[in-house]
XYZ file of C-alpha atoms in Angstrom:
638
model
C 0.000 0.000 0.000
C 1.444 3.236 -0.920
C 2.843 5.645 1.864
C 0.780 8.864 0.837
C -2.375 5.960 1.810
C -1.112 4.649 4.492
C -0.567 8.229 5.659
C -4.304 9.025 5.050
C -5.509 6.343 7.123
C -3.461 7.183 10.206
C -4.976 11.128 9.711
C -8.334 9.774 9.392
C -7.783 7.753 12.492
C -6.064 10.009 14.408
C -9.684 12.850 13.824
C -12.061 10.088 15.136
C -10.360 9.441 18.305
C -10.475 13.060 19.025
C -13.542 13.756 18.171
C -14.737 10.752 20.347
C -12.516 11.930 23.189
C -13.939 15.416 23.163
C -17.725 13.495 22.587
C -16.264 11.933 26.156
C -15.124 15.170 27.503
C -18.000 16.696 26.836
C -20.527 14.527 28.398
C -18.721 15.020 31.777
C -20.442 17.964 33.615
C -17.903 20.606 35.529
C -20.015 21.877 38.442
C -23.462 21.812 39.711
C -26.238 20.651 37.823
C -28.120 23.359 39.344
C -27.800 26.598 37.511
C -27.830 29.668 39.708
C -30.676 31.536 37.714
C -32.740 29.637 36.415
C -36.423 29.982 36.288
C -39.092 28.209 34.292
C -40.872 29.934 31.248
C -43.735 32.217 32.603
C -47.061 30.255 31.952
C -50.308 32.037 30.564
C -52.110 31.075 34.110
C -55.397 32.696 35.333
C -54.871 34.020 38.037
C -52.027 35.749 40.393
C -51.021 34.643 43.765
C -49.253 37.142 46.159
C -47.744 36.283 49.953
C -48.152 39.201 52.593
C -47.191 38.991 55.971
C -50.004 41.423 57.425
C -48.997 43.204 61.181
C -51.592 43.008 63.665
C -52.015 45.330 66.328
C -48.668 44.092 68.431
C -46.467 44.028 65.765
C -46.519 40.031 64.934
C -46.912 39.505 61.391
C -49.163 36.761 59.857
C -48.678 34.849 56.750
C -51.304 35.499 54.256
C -51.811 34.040 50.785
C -53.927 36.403 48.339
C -55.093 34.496 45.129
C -56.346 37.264 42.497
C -58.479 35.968 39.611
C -56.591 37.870 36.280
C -58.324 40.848 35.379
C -60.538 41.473 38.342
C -62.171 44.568 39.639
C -64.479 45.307 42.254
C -64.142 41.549 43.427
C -65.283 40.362 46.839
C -62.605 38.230 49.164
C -63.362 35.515 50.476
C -60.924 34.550 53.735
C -59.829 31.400 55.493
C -57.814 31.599 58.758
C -56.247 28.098 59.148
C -53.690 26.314 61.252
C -53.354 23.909 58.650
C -51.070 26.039 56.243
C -52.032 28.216 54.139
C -50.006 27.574 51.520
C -51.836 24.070 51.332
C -55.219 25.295 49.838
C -53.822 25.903 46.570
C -52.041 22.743 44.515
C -48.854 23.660 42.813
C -50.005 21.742 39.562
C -52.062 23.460 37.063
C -52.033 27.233 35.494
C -56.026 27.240 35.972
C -57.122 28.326 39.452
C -59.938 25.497 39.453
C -57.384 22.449 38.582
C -55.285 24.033 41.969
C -58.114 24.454 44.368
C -60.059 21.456 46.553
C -63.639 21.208 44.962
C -64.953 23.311 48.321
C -63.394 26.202 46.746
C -63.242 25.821 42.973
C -66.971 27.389 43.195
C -65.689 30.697 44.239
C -62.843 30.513 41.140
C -65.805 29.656 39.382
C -67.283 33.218 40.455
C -64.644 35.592 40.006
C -64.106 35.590 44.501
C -60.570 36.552 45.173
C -59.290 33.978 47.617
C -57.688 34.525 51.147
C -55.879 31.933 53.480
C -53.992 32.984 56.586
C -51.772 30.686 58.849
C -53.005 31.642 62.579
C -50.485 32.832 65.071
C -47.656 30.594 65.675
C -48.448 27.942 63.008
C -46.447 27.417 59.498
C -45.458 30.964 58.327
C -47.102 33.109 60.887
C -45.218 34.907 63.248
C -46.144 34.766 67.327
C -46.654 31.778 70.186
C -49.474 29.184 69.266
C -52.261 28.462 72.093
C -54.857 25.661 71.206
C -58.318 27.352 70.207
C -56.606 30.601 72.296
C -59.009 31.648 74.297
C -61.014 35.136 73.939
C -59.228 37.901 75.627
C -60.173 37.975 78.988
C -59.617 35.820 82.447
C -58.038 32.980 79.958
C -56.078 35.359 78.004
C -54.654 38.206 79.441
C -52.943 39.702 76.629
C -54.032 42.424 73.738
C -55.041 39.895 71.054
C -56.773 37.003 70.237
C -57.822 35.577 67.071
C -60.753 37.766 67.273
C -58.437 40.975 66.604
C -56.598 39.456 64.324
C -59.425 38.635 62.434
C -60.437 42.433 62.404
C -56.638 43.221 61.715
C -56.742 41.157 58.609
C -59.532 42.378 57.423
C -58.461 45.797 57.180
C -55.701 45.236 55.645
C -57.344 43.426 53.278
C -59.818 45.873 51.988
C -57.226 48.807 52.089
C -54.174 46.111 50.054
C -55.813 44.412 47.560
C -56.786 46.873 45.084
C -58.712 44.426 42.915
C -61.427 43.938 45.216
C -64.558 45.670 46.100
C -64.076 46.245 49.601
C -66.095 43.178 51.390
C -64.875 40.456 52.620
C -66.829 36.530 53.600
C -65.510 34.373 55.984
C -65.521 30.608 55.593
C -63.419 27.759 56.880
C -64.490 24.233 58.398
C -63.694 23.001 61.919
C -60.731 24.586 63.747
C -60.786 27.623 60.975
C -64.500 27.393 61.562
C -63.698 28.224 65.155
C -61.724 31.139 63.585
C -64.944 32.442 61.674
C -66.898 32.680 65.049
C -64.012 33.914 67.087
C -64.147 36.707 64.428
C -67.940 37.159 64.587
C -67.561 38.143 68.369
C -66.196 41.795 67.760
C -66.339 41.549 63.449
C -64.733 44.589 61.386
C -67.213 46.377 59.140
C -66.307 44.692 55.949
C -67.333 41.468 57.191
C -70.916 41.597 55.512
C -71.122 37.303 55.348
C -69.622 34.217 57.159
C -70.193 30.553 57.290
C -68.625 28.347 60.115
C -68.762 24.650 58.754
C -68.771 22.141 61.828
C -67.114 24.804 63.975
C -65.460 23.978 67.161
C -67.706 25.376 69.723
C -67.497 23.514 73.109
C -64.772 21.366 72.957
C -66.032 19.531 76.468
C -69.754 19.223 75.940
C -69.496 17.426 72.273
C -67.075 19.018 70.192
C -63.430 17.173 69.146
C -62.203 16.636 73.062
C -64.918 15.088 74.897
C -68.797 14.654 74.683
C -70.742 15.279 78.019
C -67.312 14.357 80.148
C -65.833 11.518 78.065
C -62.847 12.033 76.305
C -62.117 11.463 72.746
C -58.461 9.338 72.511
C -58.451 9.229 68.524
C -57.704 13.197 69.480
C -54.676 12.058 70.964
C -53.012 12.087 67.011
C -54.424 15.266 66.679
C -52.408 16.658 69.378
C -49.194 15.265 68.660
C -49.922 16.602 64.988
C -50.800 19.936 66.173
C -48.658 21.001 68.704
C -45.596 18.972 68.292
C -44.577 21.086 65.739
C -44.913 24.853 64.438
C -45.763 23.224 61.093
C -47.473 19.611 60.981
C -46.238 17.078 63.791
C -46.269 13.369 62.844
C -49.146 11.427 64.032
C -48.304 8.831 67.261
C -46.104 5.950 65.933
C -47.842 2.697 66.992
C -46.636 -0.619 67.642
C -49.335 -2.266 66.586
C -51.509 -2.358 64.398
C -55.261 -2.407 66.503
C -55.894 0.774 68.409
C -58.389 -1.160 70.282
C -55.416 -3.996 72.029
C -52.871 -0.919 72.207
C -54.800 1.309 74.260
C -56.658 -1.396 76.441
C -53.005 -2.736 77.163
C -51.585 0.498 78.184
C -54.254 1.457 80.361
C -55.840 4.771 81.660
C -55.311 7.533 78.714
C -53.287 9.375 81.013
C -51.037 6.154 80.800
C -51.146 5.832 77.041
C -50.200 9.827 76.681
C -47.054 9.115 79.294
C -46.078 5.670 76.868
C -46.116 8.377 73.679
C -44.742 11.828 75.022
C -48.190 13.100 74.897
C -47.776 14.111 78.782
C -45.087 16.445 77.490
C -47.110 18.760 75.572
C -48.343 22.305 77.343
C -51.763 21.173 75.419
C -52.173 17.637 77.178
C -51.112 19.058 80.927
C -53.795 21.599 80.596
C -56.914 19.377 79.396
C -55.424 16.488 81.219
C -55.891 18.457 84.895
C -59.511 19.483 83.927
C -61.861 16.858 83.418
C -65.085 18.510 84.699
C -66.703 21.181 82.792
C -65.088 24.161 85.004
C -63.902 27.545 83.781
C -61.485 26.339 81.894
C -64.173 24.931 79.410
C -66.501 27.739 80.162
C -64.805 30.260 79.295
C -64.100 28.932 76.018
C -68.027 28.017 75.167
C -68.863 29.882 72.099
C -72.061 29.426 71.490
C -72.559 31.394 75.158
C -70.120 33.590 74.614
C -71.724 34.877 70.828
C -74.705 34.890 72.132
C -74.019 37.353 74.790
C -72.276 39.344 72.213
C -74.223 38.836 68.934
C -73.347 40.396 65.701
C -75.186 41.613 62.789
C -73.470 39.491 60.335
C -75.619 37.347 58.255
C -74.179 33.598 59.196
C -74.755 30.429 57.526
C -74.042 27.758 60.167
C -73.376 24.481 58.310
C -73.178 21.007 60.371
C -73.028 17.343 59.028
C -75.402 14.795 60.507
C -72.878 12.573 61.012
C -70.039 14.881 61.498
C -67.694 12.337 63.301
C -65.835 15.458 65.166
C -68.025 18.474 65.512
C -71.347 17.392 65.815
C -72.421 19.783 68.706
C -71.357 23.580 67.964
C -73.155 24.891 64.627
C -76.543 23.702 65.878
C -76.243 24.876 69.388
C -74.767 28.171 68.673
C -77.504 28.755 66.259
C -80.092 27.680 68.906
C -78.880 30.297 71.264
C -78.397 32.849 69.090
C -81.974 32.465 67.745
C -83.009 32.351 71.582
C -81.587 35.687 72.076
C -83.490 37.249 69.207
C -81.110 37.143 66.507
C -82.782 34.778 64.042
C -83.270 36.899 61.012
C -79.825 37.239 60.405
C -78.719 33.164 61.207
C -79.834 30.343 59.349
C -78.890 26.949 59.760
C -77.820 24.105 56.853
C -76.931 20.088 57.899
C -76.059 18.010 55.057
C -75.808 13.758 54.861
C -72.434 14.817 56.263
C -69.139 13.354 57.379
C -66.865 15.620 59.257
C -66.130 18.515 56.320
C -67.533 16.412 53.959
C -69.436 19.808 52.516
C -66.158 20.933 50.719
C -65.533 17.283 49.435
C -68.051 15.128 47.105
C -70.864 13.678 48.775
C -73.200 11.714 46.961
C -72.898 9.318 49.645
C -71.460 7.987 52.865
C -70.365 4.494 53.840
C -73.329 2.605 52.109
C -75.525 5.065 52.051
C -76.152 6.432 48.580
C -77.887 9.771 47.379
C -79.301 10.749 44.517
C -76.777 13.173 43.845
C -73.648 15.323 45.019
C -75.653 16.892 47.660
C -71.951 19.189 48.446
C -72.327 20.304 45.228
C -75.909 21.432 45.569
C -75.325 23.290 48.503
C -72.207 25.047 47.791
C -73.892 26.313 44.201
C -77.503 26.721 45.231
C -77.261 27.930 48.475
C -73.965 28.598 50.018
C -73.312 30.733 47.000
C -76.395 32.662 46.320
C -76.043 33.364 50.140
C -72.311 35.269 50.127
C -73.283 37.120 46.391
C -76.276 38.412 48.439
C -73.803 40.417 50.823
C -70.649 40.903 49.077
C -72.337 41.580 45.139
C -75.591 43.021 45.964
C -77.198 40.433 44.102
C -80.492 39.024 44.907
C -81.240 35.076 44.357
C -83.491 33.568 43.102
C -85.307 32.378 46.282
C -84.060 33.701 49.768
C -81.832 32.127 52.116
C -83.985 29.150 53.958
C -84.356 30.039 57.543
C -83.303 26.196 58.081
C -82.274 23.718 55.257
C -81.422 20.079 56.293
C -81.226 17.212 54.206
C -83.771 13.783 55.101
C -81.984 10.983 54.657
C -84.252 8.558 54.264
C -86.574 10.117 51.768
C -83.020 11.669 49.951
C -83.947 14.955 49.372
C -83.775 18.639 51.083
C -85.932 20.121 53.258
C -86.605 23.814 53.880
C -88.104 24.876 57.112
C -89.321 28.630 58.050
C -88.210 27.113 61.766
C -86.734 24.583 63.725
C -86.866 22.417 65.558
C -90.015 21.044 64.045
C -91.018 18.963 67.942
C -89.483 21.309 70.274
C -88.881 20.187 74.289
C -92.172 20.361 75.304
C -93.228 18.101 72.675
C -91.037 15.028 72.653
C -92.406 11.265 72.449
C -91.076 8.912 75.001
C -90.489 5.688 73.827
C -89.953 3.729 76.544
C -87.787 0.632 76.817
C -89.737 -2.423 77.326
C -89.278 -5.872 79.272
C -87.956 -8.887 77.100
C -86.329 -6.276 74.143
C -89.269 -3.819 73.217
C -89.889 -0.673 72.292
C -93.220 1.252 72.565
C -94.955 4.765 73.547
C -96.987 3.116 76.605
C -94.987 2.869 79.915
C -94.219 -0.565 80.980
C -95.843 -1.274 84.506
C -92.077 -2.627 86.001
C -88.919 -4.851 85.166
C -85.685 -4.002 84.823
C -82.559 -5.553 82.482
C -79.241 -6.063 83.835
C -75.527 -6.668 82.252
C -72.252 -6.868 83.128
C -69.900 -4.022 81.828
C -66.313 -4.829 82.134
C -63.563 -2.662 81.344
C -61.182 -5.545 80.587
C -63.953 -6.130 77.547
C -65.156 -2.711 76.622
C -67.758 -2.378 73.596
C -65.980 -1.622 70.248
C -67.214 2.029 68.417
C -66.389 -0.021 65.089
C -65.481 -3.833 64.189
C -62.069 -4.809 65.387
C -59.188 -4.114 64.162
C -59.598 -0.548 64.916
C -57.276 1.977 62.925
C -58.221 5.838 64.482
C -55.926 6.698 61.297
C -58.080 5.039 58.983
C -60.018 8.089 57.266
C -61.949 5.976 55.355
C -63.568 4.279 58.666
C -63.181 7.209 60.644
C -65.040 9.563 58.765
C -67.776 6.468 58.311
C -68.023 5.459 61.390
C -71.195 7.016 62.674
C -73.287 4.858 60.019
C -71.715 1.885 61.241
C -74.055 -1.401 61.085
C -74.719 -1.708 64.938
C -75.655 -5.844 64.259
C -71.478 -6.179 65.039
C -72.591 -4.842 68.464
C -76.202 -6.027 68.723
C -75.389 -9.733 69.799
C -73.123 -8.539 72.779
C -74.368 -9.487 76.098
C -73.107 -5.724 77.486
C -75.320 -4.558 75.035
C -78.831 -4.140 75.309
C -81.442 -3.686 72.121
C -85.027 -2.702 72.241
C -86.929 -2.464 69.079
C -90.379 -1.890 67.893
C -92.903 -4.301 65.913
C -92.476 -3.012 62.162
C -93.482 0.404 61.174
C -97.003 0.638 58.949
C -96.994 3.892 58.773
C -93.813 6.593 58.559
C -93.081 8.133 62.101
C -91.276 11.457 61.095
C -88.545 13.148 63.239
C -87.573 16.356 63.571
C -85.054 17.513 66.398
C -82.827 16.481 68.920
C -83.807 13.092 70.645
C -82.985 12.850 74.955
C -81.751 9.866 76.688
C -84.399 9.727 79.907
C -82.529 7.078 81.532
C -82.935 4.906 84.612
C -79.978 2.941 86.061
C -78.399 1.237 88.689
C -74.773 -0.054 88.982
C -72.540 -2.079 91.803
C -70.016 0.416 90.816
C -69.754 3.846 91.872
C -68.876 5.446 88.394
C -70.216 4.587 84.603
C -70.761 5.717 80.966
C -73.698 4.858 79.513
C -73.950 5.206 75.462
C -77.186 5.836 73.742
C -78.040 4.982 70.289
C -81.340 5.260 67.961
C -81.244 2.919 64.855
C -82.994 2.619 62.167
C -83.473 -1.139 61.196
C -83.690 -2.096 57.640
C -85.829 -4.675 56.586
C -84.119 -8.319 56.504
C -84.426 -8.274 52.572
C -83.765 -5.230 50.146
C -83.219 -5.864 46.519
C -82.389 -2.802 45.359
C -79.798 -2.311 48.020
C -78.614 -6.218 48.962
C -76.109 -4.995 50.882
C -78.420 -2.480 53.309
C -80.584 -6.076 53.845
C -81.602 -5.917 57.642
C -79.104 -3.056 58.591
C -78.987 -1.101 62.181
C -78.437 2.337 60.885
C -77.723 4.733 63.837
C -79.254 8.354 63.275
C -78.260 9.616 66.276
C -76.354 8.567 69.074
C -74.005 9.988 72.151
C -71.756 9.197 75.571
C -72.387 10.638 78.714
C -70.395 9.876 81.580
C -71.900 9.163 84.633
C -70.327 11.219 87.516
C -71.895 14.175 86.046
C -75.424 13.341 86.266
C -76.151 16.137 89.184
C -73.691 18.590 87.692
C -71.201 19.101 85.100
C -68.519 20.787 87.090
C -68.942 18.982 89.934
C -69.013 15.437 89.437
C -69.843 13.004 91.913
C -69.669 9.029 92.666
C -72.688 6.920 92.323
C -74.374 5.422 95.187
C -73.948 1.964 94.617
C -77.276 -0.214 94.061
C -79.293 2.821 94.219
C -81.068 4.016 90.666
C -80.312 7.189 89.365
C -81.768 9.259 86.118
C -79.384 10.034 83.465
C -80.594 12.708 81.001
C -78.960 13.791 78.028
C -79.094 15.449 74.600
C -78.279 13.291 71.259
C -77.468 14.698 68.066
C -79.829 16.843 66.037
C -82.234 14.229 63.260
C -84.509 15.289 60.161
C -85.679 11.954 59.486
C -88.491 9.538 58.429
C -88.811 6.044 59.971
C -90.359 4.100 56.553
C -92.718 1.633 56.754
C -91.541 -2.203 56.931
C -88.426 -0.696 59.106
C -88.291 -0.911 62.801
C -86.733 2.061 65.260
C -84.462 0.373 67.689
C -82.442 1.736 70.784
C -78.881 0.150 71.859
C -78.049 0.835 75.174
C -73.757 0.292 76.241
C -71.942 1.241 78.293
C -68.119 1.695 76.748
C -67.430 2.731 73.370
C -63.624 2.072 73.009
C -61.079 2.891 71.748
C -62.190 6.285 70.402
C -63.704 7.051 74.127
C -61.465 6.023 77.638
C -63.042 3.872 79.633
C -64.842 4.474 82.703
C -63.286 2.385 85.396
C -66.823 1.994 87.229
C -64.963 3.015 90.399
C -64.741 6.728 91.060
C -62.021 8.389 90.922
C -61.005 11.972 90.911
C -59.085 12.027 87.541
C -60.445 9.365 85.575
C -56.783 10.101 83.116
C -55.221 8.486 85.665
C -56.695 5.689 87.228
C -54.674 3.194 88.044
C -55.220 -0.645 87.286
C -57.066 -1.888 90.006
C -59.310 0.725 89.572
C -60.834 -0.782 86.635
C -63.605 -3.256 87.850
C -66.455 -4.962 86.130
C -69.818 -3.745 87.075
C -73.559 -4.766 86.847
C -75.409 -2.440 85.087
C -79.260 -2.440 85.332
C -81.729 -0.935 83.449
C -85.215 0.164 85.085
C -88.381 0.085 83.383
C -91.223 0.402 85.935
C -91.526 1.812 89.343
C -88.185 3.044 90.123
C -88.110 5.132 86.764
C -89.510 4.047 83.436
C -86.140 4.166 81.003
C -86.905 6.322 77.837
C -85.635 8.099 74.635
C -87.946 10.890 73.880
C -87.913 11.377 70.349
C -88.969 14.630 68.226
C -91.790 12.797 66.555
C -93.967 15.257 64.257
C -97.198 14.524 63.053
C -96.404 15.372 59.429
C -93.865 17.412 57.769
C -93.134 21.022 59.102
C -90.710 21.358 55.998
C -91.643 24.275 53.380
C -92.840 23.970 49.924
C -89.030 24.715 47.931
């Protein structure tokens, strides 16, 4: 092969192994991956979201996220005070507001409402010391503010910062940051012209998240750790297990389970811990008392689930007393087919029970809606505001009423509990039915394994099928013949009971069911099913007095009488009304040791004793729940 070739070859040669070597070279990256400047393109979105931190009237600055719809003018806000971040309410995925927002609020993107959310003192990006539900200012808050001020603080920012709006503001938020609307109703800045607490915390002792009527709640005991354990979220408590029923039977009192998980450490825990009884800690933090002795002009829109898992007590009562002190025109009341918050979720059912459409939906649009344009647009809709609007189950539909409750006090049924399992309006002549409550063995709240992190269950469990229960010997059922004609129900049903025990302490849990018929073909699976519409806990020791509790006289019958959740519902024909009586519901309740103590947090093991529980029927005190029964429906042509 010639030279010149040869030569050629090597030249050719020698150019691909460089330019592979600088291919190499090149494919190795000198420094960080992360360039210093770089942002992403700017995306044609549809709206524009600002972050304030607004001062209040000390100085401590809250974070505040402002959501603008693009282009608007004269625009009412809308505001949310939160613990829960309020950076969380909008997605970071989408450049339309609607794909970014939970479906509670995409109805207000829908409308052109420029959207507010505010982390509360001391949580996520707000400035200033947290303080569980802090307490109006007063003898359990000394300082200058509470979130009552900083409510009016915000709010005047608001309307002199965001040049895009119109000057009026609406207040909304769901349990704790329904709290926050009410706290702001007590003293409320001019531009608040609308609010609507949804399942509001109201009186944390007497039903609301901590206890109902003196028994405490131990699925809050998550809640806590997530809460306060942290300025932003805390982790929930890290079981061993995985039955919340076994873990917190085997570790005892709840004051025992808080000490196993650090629980005892937080300032939260010491506080509720040392006040069992319904004393001024709890008192002084009753809102539906306290806005009633200082009522606003606000039009309010209380909203409550019927089977709101967490807040069942506050929107209803604080509407009852502000409508006692005169103040009805301007507050109307709303309960949907409702988990806990379920109104800013879908909702076109719950556990098995199945409506005929997103009932949510048909609130927020058709009534929740229409409501806030009437104060913050000026525009009228297209019927008024329903005094009262609650949703009947059993007939699936919604029911206006010009008032409410439709059987008040003085009107209630009895139906009394009779010998050998029934239930009937005529008073038995005597008897009594005994069982044996044991601690060691309490009575499940839902079928075992229990998982208090479970939403699915948790936020279900209130329609639970009682039959898991029903065949208990610690639990007693009374039921009537079945139904040939509707009995209608409008109200709140009372426990009127009679009972003895051979302890000196007890709980004693009252449930009204609706039973199914033993065959439905349209619904197999609702076939003979115990359908509680209302039911409730009441611990003993407070039967004479809720701040002073007392031990029961052992042997000796006593009346226990007690409120159970609001009902708008129709008993059908072909379905029987039961009542369950218990006397634990555990783990989601601490047991009762049945001997009195002065702390039941921290009894101590051989404190817990099993006890015969008997029911009376006759003579000594004829054992009833008095039910709101109506003749025929006080509801309101739509």
């Amino acid at each position: 092969m010639p030279s010149r070739i040869l030569a050629a070859l090597a030249l050719l040669l020698f150019f691909h192994a460089t330019e592979a070597q600088v291919a190499q070279v090149s494919a190795v990256q000198v420094g960080s991956d992360i360039p210093k400047d770089w942002r992403q393109p700017a995306v044609d979105q549809d709206f524009v979201k600002r972050e304030v931190m607004i001062p209040m009237r000390d100085g401590v600055k809250l974070h505040t996220v402002i959501v603008v719809p693009r282009g608007s003018n004269g625009a009412p806000m809308v505001l949310e005070r939160t613990p829960y971040d309020a950076n969380s309410f909008l997605s970071t995925d989408g450049a339309r507001l609607r794909d970014r927002l939970f479906p509670g609020d995409r109805v207000w993107a829908d409308h052109g409402y420029i959207l507010v959310a505010q982390d509360i003192r001391g949580k996520y990006g707000s400035e200033g010391t947290y303080v569980m539900t802090r307490p109006p200012i007063g003898p359990l808050n000394p300082t200058r503010t509470d979130d009552t001020t900083d409510a009016y603080d915000t709010v005047d920012w608001l309307v002199k910062h965001v040049p895009e709006s119109n000057g009026r503001v609406g207040m909304i938020g769901s349990s704790y940051d329904g709290w926050a609307v009410v706290m702001a109703l007590l003293h409320p800045h001019p531009a608040l012209k609308v609010a609507a607490p949804e399942s509001p915390m109201i009186d944390g002792w007497m039903g609301d998240d901590w206890f109902q009527h003196g028994a405490f709640r131990q699925k809050m005991f998550d809640y806590f750790a997530e809460q306060t354990g942290a300025k932003g979220k805390g982790g929930p408590i890290l079981r061993t297990g995985r039955d919340d029923y076994q873990e917190m039977l085997d570790a005892g009192s709840a004051g025992a389970y808080a000490a196993a998980h650090g629980i005892d450490r937080l300032p939260w825990w010491q506080r509720l811990s040392t006040h069992p009884s319904y004393d001024a800690l709890w008192q002084g933090q009753a809102l539906d008392k306290i806005i009633a002795a200082h009522p606003s002009n606000v039009p309010t829109l209380w909203l409550q689930g019927l089977w709101d898992q967490e807040d069942i007590y506050g929107a209803v009562h604080a509407w009852e007393a502000l409508k006692a002190e005169g103040m009805a025109a301007t507050n109307h009341l709303a309960m949907g087919p409702w988990y806990h918050s379920q109104v800013n979720g879908r909702a076109d059912a719950l556990g098995p029970l199945k409506w005929s459409g997103d009932t949510a939906d048909y609130f927020r649009r058709e009534v929740l809606l229409p409501f806030f344009d009437t104060y913050l647009r000026d525009r009228k809709p297209s019927q008024p505001t329903p005094h009262v609007i609650i949703y009947n189950p059993a007939e699936d539909r919604w029911e206006r009423f010009a008032d409410w409750p439709g059987a008040g006090p003085d009107e209630l049924t009895p139906m009394y509990l009779q010998p050998k399992g029934g239930l009937a309006r005529n008073r038995p002549a005597t008897g009594h039915d005994s069982y044996v409550s044991d601690p060691g063995k309490p009575v499940p709240f839902e079928p075992l394994p229990v998982r208090m992190g479970d939403h699915a269950s948790w936020a279900t469990w209130l329609v639970q099928d009682q039959r898991f229960v029903s065949t208990r010997p610690d639990v007693l059922s009374y039921q009537t013949p079945v139904l040939d004609a509707p009995v209608r129900v409008e109200g709140a049903p009372v426990a009127d009971m009679f009972l003895s025990t051979t302890g000196s302490d007890t709980d004693v849990v009252v449930k009204v069911i609706d039973v199914y018929p033993p065959s439905n073909a349209d619904e197999p699976a609702l076939s003979g099913y115990q359908l509680p519409i209302s039911l409730a806990i009441f611990r003993g020791r407070y039967r004479k007095s809720f701040e002073h509790p007392s031990a029961i006289p052992e042997g000796v019958v006593q009346e226990y009488t007690f409120r159970l959740p609001t009902v708008n519902y129709t008993f059908l024909p072909g379905h029987r009304i039961m009542v369950q009586v218990q006397s634990s519901l555990f783990p989601l309740y601490d047991r009762n040791p049945q001997t009195y103590v002065p702390n039941i947090f921290f009894a101590g093991p051989d404190d817990y004793r099993p006890a015969t529980v008997s029911i009376e029927h006759g003579a000594q005190g004829a054992s009833a729940v008095l039910l709101p029964v109506v003749p025929s429906s006080t509801a309101i042509s739509p």
